[in-house]
Amino acid sequence: EVTETKEADGYLWGKTEKGWCALRSLDGSSVFCVCLTVTQYSITYHATGGTGAPSAQYKNAGEPINLSEAVPQKEGHLFLGWSADPSALSATYAPGAVYGVDAPLVLYAVWMAEKDIFAYGIDVSSYQEAVDWQAVADSGVSFVILRAGTSKGKDPMFEENYVAAKEAGLSVGSYFFTYALTEEEMLADAALFEEWLEGKTFDLPVYVDIETEEQSKLPAGELTRLAQLFQGYMTDAGYFCGVYASYNWFGWYLDGEAFGGKEYLWMAKWSLSGTLSQNLSNDCAVYQYSETGTVPGISVTVDLNVCYMDLPAIVAAYYESLETQVLPLPDSGLTIYEEILAGGRAGM
C-alpha cells in the first residue's frame, strides 16, 4: 500500500511500509511493480503443563503450512496431539499436519495419563497371513482379538492363530463379522460363532462386528435389536459378548447403552496420522485407533488398539460367576431329590 508519493531523480516514488520504491519514470517510459507485503498469520503452541512446546510459526495468506513436528513432554502422560480447545480430551491436529486456513491459530497440547491405558493390542484376520506371535508378544503387544469368521465362512487362520497366540502368552478375544439383516440371519450367525468357539477359552470378550452399508439402511432401532439378539444368544451360550462398530455408528445406528456397560463396547475411530490421538476411555473399553499399524512379527499393516480397563480380570470374574450360579430348573412337574443325583451337584 502506497501511503505517500514524491518526484525525484526522474522517477515517481511511492512510500510503503517496506520503504520508498520507484513507481514509474517521470517521462512515462517505464512502469514498475510495487510488491505488496504478504499477510501472515501466527500459529502459537502451548504445552499445557508439559515442556518443549514448539516455537511460533507464521503462515502466509493463501499458502498451507505444515505444523511443527516437535513433540512436547509431560511426565506420566502420553501426547495425543494438538487442539484449539485448551480442555479437549482428543486432538484435532497431529504434529506435521497441514494447516491451510487464513486465520491465526492457538494450539494446546492434549495429554492422556499413561495409567489410563491398561494394555496395547491388535486385531487379526487371515489378511495378516502367517504371524510370528512370539515376536508380536515381545514387541509389547499384550492382547489380540482374532476374527473367527464371517457370515460367509470361517477364517482360515483362526484355529492356528488361536493356538499360537495363546502359546505366546497373549490375552485373546474373538469377533464375528456379520452381514445379517434379519432376526433369523443374526441368530444363525450367532449359532455359527458358538460352534467355532467351542472348546476354546477367552481372556477378553467375544464380539459381533457390525459395519456393512446394508445394515446402516435398516429402520431406526432395528440394528440395535438385532445386535442384542446376537449378544443374548452368546450370553445364553456362556460367553461374555460385546459389540464392535465405529464410533460414528454408535452415534447413528447403535444404542451403546443397550449392550451393558462400556466393558462390552469396542469402538473404531481411526486417526489420519495413524497414531493414538483420541481418548475414548469414557465411551468404551477397547479403542481401535488405526488400521495402518506396523508390528514386529506381522509383514503387513494391522489394526492397533488400546484397552482402558482390566478386561481379563472382568471377563475371568464373569466366567467364575457362571460356574457358581444356581440355575432354576424348568417346571417339569417332577421332583428331583438330592439322594438320587449320581455324580451331579444338588442345586444345579
PDB file of N, CA and C in Angstrom, residues 181 212-220 222-223 249 253:
ATOM      1  N   LEU A 181     -29.196 -59.221   8.237  1.00  0.00           N
ATOM      2  CA  LEU A 181     -30.160 -58.124   8.129  1.00  0.00           C
ATOM      3  C   LEU A 181     -31.496 -58.480   8.766  1.00  0.00           C
ATOM      4  N   THR A 212     -21.745 -53.108   7.905  1.00  0.00           N
ATOM      5  CA  THR A 212     -21.999 -53.101   6.467  1.00  0.00           C
ATOM      6  C   THR A 212     -22.953 -51.974   6.086  1.00  0.00           C
ATOM      7  N   GLU A 213     -22.849 -51.526   4.838  1.00  0.00           N
ATOM      8  CA  GLU A 213     -23.698 -50.441   4.348  1.00  0.00           C
ATOM      9  C   GLU A 213     -25.174 -50.845   4.378  1.00  0.00           C
ATOM     10  N   GLU A 214     -25.442 -52.117   4.059  1.00  0.00           N
ATOM     11  CA  GLU A 214     -26.832 -52.590   4.061  1.00  0.00           C
ATOM     12  C   GLU A 214     -27.432 -52.514   5.461  1.00  0.00           C
ATOM     13  N   GLN A 215     -26.636 -52.825   6.473  1.00  0.00           N
ATOM     14  CA  GLN A 215     -27.130 -52.762   7.845  1.00  0.00           C
ATOM     15  C   GLN A 215     -27.459 -51.331   8.260  1.00  0.00           C
ATOM     16  N   SER A 216     -26.728 -50.364   7.713  1.00  0.00           N
ATOM     17  CA  SER A 216     -26.981 -48.968   8.070  1.00  0.00           C
ATOM     18  C   SER A 216     -28.315 -48.469   7.523  1.00  0.00           C
ATOM     19  N   LYS A 217     -28.891 -49.194   6.579  1.00  0.00           N
ATOM     20  CA  LYS A 217     -30.153 -48.780   5.970  1.00  0.00           C
ATOM     21  C   LYS A 217     -31.371 -49.359   6.685  1.00  0.00           C
ATOM     22  N   LEU A 218     -31.144 -50.168   7.713  1.00  0.00           N
ATOM     23  CA  LEU A 218     -32.265 -50.735   8.463  1.00  0.00           C
ATOM     24  C   LEU A 218     -33.010 -49.626   9.210  1.00  0.00           C
ATOM     25  N   PRO A 219     -34.285 -49.850   9.508  1.00  0.00           N
ATOM     26  CA  PRO A 219     -35.054 -48.836  10.244  1.00  0.00           C
ATOM     27  C   PRO A 219     -34.399 -48.500  11.581  1.00  0.00           C
ATOM     28  N   ALA A 220     -34.663 -47.304  12.060  1.00  0.00           N
ATOM     29  CA  ALA A 220     -34.077 -46.849  13.317  1.00  0.00           C
ATOM     30  C   ALA A 220     -34.379 -47.835  14.441  1.00  0.00           C
ATOM     31  N   GLU A 222     -33.588 -50.914  14.681  1.00  0.00           N
ATOM     32  CA  GLU A 222     -33.610 -52.330  14.302  1.00  0.00           C
ATOM     33  C   GLU A 222     -32.211 -52.944  14.445  1.00  0.00           C
ATOM     34  N   LEU A 223     -31.179 -52.219  14.096  1.00  0.00           N
ATOM     35  CA  LEU A 223     -29.836 -52.782  14.180  1.00  0.00           C
ATOM     36  C   LEU A 223     -29.447 -53.037  15.639  1.00  0.00           C
ATOM     37  N   TRP A 249     -20.907 -45.041  14.175  1.00  0.00           N
ATOM     38  CA  TRP A 249     -22.041 -45.963  14.116  1.00  0.00           C
ATOM     39  C   TRP A 249     -22.765 -46.042  15.452  1.00  0.00           C
ATOM     40  N   TYR A 253     -26.450 -45.421  14.464  1.00  0.00           N
ATOM     41  CA  TYR A 253     -27.268 -46.624  14.232  1.00  0.00           C
ATOM     42  C   TYR A 253     -27.396 -47.560  15.431  1.00  0.00           C
TER      43      TYR A 253
END
